[in-house]
Structure formats: C-alpha cells, structure tokens
PDB file of N, CA, C and O in Angstrom:
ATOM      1  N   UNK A 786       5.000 -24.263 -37.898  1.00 86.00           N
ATOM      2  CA  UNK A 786       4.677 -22.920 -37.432  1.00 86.00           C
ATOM      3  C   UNK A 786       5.644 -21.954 -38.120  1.00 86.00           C
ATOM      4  O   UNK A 786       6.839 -22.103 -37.865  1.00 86.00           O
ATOM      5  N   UNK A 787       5.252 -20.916 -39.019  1.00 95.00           N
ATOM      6  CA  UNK A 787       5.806 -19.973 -39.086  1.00 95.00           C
ATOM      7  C   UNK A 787       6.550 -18.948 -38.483  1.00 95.00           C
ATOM      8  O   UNK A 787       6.168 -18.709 -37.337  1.00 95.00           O
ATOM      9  N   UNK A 788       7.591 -18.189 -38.925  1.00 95.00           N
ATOM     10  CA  UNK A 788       8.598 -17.574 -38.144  1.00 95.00           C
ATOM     11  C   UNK A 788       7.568 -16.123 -37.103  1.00 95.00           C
ATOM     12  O   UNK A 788       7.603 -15.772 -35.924  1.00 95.00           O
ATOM     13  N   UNK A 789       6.657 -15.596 -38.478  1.00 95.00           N
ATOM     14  CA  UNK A 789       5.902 -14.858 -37.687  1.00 95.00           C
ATOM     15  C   UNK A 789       4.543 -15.570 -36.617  1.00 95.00           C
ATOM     16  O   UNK A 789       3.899 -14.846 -35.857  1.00 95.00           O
ATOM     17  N   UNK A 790       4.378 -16.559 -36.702  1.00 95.00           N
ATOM     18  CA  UNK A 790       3.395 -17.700 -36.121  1.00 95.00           C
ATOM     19  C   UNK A 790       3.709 -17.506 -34.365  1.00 95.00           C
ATOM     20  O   UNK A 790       3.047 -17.274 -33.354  1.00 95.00           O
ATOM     21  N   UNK A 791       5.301 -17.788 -34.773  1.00 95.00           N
ATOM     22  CA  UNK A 791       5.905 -17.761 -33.725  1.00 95.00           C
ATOM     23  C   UNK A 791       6.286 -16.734 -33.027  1.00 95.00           C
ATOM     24  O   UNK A 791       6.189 -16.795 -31.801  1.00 95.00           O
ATOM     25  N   UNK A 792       6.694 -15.812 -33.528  1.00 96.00           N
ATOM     26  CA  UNK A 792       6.957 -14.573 -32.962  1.00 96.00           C
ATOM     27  C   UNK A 792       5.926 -13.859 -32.719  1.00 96.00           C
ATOM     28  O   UNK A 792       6.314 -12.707 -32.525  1.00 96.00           O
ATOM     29  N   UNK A 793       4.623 -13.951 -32.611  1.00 95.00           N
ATOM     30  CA  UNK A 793       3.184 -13.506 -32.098  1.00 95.00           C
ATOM     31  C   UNK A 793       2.489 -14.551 -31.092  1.00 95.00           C
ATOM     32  O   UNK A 793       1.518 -14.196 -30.423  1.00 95.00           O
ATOM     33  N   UNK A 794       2.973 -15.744 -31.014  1.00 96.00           N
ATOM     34  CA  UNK A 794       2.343 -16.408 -30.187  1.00 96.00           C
ATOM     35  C   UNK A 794       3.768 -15.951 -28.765  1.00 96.00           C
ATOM     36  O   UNK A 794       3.313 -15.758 -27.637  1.00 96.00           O
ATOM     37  N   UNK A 795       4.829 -15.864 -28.886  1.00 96.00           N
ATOM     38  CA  UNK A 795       6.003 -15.702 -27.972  1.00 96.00           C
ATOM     39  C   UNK A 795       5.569 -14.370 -27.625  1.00 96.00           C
ATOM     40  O   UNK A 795       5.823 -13.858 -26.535  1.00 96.00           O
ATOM     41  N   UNK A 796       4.799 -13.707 -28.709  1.00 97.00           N
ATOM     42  CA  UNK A 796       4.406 -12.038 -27.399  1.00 97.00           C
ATOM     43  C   UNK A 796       2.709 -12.112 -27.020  1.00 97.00           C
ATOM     44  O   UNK A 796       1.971 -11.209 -26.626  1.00 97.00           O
ATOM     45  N   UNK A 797       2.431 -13.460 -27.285  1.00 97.00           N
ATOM     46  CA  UNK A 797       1.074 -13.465 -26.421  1.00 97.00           C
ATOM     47  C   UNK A 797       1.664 -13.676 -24.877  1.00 97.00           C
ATOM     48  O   UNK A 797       1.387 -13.006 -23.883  1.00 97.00           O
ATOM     49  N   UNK A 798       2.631 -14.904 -24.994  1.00 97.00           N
ATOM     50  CA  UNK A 798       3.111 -15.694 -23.739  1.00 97.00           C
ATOM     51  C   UNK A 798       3.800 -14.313 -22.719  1.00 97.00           C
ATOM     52  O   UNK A 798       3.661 -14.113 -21.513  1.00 97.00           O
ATOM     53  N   UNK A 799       4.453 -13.633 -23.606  1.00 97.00           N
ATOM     54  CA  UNK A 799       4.847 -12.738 -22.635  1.00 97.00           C
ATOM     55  C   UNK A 799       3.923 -11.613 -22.219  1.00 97.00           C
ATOM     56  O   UNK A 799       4.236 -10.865 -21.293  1.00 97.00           O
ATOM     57  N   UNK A 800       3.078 -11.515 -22.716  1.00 97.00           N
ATOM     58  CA  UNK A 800       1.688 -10.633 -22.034  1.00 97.00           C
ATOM     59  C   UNK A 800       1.137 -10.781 -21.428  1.00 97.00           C
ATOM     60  O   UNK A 800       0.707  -9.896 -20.688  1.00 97.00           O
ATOM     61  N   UNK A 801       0.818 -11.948 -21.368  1.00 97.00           N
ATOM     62  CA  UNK A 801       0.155 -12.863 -20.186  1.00 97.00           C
ATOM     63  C   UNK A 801       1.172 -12.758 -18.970  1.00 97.00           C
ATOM     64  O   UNK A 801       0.820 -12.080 -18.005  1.00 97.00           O
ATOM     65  N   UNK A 802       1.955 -13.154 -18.958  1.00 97.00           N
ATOM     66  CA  UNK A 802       2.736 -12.960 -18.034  1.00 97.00           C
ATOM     67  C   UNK A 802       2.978 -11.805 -17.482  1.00 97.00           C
ATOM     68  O   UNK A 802       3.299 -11.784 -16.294  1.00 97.00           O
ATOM     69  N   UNK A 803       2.887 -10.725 -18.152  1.00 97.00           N
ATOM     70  CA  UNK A 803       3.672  -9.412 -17.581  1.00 97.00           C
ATOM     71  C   UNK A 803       2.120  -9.155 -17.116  1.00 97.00           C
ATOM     72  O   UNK A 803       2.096  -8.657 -15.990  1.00 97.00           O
ATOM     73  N   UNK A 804       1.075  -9.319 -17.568  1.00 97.00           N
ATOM     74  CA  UNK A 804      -0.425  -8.999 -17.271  1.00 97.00           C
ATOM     75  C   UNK A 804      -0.644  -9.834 -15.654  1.00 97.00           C
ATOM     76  O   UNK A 804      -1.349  -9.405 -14.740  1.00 97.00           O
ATOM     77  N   UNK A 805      -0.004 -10.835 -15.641  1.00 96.00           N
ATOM     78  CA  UNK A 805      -0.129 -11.625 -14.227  1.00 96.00           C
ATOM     79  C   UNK A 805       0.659 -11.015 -13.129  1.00 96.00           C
ATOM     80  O   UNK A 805       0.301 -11.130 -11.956  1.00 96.00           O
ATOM     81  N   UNK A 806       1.944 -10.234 -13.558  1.00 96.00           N
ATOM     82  CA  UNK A 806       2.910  -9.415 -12.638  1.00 96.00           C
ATOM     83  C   UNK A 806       2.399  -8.627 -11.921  1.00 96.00           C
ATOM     84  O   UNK A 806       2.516  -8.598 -10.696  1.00 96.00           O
ATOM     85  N   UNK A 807       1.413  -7.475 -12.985  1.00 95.00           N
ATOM     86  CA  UNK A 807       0.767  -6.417 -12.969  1.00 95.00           C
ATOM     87  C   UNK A 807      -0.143  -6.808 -11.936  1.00 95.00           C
ATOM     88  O   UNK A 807      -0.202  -5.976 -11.031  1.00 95.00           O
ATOM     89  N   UNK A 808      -0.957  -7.934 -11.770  1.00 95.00           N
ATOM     90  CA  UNK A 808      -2.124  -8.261 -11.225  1.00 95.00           C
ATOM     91  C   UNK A 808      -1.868  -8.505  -9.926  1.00 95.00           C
ATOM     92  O   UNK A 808      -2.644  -8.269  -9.000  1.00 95.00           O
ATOM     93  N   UNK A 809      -0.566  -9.073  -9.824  1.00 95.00           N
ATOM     94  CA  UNK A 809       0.239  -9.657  -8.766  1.00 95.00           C
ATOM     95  C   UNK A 809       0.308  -8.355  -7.545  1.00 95.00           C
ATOM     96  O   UNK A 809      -0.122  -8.017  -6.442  1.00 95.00           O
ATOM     97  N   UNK A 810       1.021  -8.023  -8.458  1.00 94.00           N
ATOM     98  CA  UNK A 810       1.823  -6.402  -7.664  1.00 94.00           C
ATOM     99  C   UNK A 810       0.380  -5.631  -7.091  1.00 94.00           C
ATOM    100  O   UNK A 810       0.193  -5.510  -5.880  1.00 94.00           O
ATOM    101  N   UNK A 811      -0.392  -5.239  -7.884  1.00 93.00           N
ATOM    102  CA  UNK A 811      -2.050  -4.779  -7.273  1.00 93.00           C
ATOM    103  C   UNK A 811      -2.509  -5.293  -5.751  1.00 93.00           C
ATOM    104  O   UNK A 811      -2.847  -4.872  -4.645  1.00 93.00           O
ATOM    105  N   UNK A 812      -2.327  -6.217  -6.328  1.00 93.00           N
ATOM    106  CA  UNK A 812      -3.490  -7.548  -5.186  1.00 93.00           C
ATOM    107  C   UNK A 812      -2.324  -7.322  -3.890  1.00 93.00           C
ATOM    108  O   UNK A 812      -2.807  -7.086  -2.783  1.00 93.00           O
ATOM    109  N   UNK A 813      -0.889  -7.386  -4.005  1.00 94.00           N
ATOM    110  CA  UNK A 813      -0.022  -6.871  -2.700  1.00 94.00           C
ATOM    111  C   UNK A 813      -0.283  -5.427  -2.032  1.00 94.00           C
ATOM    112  O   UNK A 813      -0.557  -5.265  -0.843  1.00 94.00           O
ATOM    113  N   UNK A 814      -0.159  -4.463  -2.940  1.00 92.00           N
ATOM    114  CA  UNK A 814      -0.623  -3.246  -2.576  1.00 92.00           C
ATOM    115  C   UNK A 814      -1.925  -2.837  -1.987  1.00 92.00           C
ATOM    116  O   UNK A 814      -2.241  -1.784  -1.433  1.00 92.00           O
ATOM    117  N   UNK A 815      -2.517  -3.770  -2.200  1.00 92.00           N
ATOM    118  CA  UNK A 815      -3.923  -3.931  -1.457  1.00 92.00           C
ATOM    119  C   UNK A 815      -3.786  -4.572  -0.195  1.00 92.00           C
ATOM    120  O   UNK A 815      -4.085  -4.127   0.914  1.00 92.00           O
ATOM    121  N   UNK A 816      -3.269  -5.732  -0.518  1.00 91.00           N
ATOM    122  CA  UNK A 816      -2.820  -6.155   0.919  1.00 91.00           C
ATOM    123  C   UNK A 816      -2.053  -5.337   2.143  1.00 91.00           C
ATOM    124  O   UNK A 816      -2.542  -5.550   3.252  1.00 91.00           O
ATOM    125  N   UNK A 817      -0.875  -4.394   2.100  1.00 91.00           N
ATOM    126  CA  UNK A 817      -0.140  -4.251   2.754  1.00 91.00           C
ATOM    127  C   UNK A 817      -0.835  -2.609   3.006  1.00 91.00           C
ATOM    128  O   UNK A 817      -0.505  -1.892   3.952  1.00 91.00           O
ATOM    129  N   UNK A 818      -1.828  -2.228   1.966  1.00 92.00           N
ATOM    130  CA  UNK A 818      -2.579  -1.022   2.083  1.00 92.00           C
ATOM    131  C   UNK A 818      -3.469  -1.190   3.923  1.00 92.00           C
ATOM    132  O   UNK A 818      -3.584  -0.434   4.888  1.00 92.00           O
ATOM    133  N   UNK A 819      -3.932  -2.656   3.587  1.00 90.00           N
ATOM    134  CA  UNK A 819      -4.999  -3.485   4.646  1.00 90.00           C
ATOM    135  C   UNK A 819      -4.756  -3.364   5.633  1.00 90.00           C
ATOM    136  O   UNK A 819      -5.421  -2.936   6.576  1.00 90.00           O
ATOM    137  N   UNK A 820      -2.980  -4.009   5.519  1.00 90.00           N
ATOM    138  CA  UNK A 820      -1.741  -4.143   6.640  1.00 90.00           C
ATOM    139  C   UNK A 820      -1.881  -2.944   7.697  1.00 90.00           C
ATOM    140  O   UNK A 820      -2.235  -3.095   8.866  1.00 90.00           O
ATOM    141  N   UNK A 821      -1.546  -1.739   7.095  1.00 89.00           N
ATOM    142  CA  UNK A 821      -1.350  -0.695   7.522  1.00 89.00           C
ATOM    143  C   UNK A 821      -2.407  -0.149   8.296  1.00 89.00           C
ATOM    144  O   UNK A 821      -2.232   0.217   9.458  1.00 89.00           O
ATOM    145  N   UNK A 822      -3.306  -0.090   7.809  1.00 89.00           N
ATOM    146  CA  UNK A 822      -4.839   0.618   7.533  1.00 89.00           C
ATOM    147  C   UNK A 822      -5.613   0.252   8.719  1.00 89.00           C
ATOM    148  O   UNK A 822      -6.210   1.188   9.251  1.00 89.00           O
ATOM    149  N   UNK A 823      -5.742  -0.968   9.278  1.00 88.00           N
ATOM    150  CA  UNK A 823      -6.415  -1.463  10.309  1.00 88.00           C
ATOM    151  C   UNK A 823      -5.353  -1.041  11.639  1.00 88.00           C
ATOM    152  O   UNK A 823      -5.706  -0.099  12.348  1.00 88.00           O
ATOM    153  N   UNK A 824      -4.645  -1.434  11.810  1.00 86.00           N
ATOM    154  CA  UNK A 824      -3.713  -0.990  12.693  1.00 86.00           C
ATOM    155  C   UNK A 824      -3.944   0.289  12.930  1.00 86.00           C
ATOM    156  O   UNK A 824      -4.462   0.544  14.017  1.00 86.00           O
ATOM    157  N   UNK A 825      -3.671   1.286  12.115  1.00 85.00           N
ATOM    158  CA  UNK A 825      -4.170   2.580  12.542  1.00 85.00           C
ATOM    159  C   UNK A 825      -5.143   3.318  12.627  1.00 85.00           C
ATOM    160  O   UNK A 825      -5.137   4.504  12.958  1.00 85.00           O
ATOM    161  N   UNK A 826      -6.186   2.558  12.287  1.00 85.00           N
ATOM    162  CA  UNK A 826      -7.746   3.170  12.481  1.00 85.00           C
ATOM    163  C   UNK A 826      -8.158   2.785  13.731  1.00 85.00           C
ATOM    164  O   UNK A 826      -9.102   3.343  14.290  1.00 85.00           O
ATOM    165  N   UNK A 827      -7.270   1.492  14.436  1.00 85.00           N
ATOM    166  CA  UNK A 827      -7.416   0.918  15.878  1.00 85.00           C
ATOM    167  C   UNK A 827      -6.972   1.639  16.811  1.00 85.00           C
ATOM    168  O   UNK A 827      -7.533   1.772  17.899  1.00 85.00           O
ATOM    169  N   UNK A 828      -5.766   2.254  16.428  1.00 80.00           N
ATOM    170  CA  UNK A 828      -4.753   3.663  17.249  1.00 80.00           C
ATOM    171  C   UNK A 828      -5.490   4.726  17.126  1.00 80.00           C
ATOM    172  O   UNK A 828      -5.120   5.457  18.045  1.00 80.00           O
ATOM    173  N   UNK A 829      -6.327   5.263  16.530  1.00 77.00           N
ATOM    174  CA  UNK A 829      -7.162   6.452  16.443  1.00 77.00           C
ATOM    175  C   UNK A 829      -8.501   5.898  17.243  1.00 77.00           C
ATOM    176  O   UNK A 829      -8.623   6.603  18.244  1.00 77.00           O
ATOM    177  N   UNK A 830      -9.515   4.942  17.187  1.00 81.00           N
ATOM    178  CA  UNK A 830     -10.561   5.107  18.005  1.00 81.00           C
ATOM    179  C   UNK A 830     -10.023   4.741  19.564  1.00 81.00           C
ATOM    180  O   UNK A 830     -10.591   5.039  20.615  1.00 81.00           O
ATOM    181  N   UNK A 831      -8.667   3.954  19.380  1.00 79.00           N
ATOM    182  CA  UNK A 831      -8.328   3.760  21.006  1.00 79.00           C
ATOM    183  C   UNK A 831      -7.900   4.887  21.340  1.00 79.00           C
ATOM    184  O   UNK A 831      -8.242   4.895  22.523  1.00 79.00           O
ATOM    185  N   UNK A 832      -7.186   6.259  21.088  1.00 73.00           N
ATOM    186  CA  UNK A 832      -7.268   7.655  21.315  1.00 73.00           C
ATOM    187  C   UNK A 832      -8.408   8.607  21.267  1.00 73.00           C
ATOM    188  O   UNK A 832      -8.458   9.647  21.925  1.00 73.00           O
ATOM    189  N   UNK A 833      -9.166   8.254  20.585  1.00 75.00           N
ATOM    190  CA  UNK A 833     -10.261   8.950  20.753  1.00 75.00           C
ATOM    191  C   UNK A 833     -11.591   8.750  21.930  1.00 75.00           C
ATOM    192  O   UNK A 833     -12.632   9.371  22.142  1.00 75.00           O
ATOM    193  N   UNK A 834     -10.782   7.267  22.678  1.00 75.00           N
ATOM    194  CA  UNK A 834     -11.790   6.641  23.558  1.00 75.00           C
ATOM    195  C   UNK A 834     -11.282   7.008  24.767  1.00 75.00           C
ATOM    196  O   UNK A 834     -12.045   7.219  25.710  1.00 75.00           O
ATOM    197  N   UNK A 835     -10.059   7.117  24.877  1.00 71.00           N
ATOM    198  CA  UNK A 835      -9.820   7.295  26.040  1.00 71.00           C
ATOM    199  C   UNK A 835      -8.313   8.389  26.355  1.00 71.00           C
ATOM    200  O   UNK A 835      -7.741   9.139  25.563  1.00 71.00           O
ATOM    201  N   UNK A 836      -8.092   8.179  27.407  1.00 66.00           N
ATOM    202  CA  UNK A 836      -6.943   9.672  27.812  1.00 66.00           C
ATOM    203  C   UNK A 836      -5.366   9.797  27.240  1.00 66.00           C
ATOM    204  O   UNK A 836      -4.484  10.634  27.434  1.00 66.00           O
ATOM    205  N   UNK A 837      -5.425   8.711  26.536  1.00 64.00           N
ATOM    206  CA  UNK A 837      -3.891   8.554  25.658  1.00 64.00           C
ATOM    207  C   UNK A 837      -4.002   9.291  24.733  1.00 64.00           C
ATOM    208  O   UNK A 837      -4.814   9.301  23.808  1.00 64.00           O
ATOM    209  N   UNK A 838      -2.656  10.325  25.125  1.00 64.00           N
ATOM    210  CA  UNK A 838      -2.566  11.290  23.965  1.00 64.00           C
ATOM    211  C   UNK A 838      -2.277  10.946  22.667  1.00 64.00           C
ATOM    212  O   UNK A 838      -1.718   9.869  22.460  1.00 64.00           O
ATOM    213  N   UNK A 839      -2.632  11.854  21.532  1.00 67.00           N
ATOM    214  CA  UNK A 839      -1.974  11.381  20.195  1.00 67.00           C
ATOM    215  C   UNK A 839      -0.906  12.036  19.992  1.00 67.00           C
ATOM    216  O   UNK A 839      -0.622  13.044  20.640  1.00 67.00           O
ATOM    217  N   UNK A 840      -0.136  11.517  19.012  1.00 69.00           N
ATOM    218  CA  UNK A 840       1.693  11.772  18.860  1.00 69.00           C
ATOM    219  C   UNK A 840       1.157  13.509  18.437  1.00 69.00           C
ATOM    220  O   UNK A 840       1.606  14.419  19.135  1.00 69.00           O
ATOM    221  N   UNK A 841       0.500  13.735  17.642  1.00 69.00           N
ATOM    222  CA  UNK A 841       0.346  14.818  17.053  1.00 69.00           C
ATOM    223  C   UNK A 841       0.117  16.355  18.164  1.00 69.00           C
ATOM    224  O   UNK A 841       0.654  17.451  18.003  1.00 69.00           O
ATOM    225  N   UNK A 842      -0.956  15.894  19.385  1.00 72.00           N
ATOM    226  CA  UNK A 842      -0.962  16.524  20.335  1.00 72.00           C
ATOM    227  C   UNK A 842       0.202  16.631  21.135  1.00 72.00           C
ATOM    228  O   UNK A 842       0.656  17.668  21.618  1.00 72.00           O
ATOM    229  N   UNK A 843       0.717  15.312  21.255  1.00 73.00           N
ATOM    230  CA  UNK A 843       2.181  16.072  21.917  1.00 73.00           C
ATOM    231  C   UNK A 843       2.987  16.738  21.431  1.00 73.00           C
ATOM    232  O   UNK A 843       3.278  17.792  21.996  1.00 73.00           O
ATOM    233  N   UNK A 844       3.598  16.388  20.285  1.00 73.00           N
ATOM    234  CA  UNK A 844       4.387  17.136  19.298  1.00 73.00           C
ATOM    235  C   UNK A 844       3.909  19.031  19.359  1.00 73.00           C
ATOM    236  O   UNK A 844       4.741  19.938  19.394  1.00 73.00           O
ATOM    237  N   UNK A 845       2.366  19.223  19.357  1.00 72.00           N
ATOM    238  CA  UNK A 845       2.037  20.782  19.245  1.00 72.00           C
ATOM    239  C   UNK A 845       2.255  20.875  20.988  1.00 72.00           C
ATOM    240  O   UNK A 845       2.889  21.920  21.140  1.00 72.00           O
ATOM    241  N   UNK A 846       2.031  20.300  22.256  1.00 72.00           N
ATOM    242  CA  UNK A 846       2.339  20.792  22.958  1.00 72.00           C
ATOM    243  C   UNK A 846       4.015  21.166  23.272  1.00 72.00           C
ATOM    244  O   UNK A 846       4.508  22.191  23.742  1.00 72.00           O
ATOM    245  N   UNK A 847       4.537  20.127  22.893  1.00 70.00           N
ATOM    246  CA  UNK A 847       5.679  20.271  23.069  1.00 70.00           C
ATOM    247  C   UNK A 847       6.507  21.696  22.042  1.00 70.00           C
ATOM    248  O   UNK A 847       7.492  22.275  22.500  1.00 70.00           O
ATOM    249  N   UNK A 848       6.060  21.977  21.015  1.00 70.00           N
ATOM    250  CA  UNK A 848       6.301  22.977  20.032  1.00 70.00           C
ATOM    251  C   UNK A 848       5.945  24.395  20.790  1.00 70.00           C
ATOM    252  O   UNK A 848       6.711  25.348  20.649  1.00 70.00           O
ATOM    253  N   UNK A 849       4.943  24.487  21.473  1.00 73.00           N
ATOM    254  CA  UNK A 849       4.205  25.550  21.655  1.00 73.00           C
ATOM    255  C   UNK A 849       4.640  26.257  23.068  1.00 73.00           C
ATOM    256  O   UNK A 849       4.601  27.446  23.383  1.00 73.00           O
ATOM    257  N   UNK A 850       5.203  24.748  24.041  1.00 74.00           N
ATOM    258  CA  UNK A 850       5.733  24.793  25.650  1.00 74.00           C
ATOM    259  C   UNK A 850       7.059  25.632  25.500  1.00 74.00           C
ATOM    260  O   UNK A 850       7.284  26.577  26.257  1.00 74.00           O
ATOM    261  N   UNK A 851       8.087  25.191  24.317  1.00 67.00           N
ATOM    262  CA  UNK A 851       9.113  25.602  23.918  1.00 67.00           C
ATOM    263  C   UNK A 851       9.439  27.189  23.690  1.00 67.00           C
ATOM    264  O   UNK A 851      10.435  27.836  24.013  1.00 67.00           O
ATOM    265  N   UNK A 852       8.607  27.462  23.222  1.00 57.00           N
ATOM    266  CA  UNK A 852       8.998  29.080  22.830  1.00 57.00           C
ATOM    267  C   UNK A 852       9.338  29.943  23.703  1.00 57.00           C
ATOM    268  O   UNK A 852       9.609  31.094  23.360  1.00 57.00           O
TER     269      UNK A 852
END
C-alpha cells in the first residue's frame, strides 16, 4: 500500500467515524427532545382538564396582586 493509499484510506476510517458521532449525537437529541416533550404535553392537558393552576397563571396573578 502506498503512502498516499494509506493516507486516504486513514481519512475514509476517520469519516466514518466522525459520520457515526454525528448520527449518534442526533438520534440522543431526539431522544431527550421525546424525554422532555411527553412529560409536558401531559402537564398541559392535565391543566387544561381540570382546576390546577398553571405556573404561568400564578406567576401573572401573583405580579398583578402585588402592585
């Protein structure tokens, strides 16, 4: 194998790899996007169903009681 043989097949290997990082890191951010995402779409229809206030409503009452 040639010096350049080699030094093009050693930056395939590392492309691949950094291409698998890339893919890696995605597929988490999706995940922990998921993580998040369900949890709080569950906190919003369980506020919207029933008499538990949302943080946001208290926060303006409490802003507004103040003055």
């Amino acid at each position: 194998m040639t010096e350049k043989a080699y030094k093009d097949w050693l930056l395939e290997i590392k492309n691949k790899v950094r291409q698998a990082q890339l893919k890696a890191v995605a597929n988490f951010n999706i995940a922990l996007i998921k993580l998040y995402w369900e949890p709080g779409k569950e906190i919003v229809l369980r506020q919207t169903e029933s008499e538990i206030p949302s943080f946001q409503s208290i926060l303006f009452k409490h802003h507004y009681n103040n003055k």
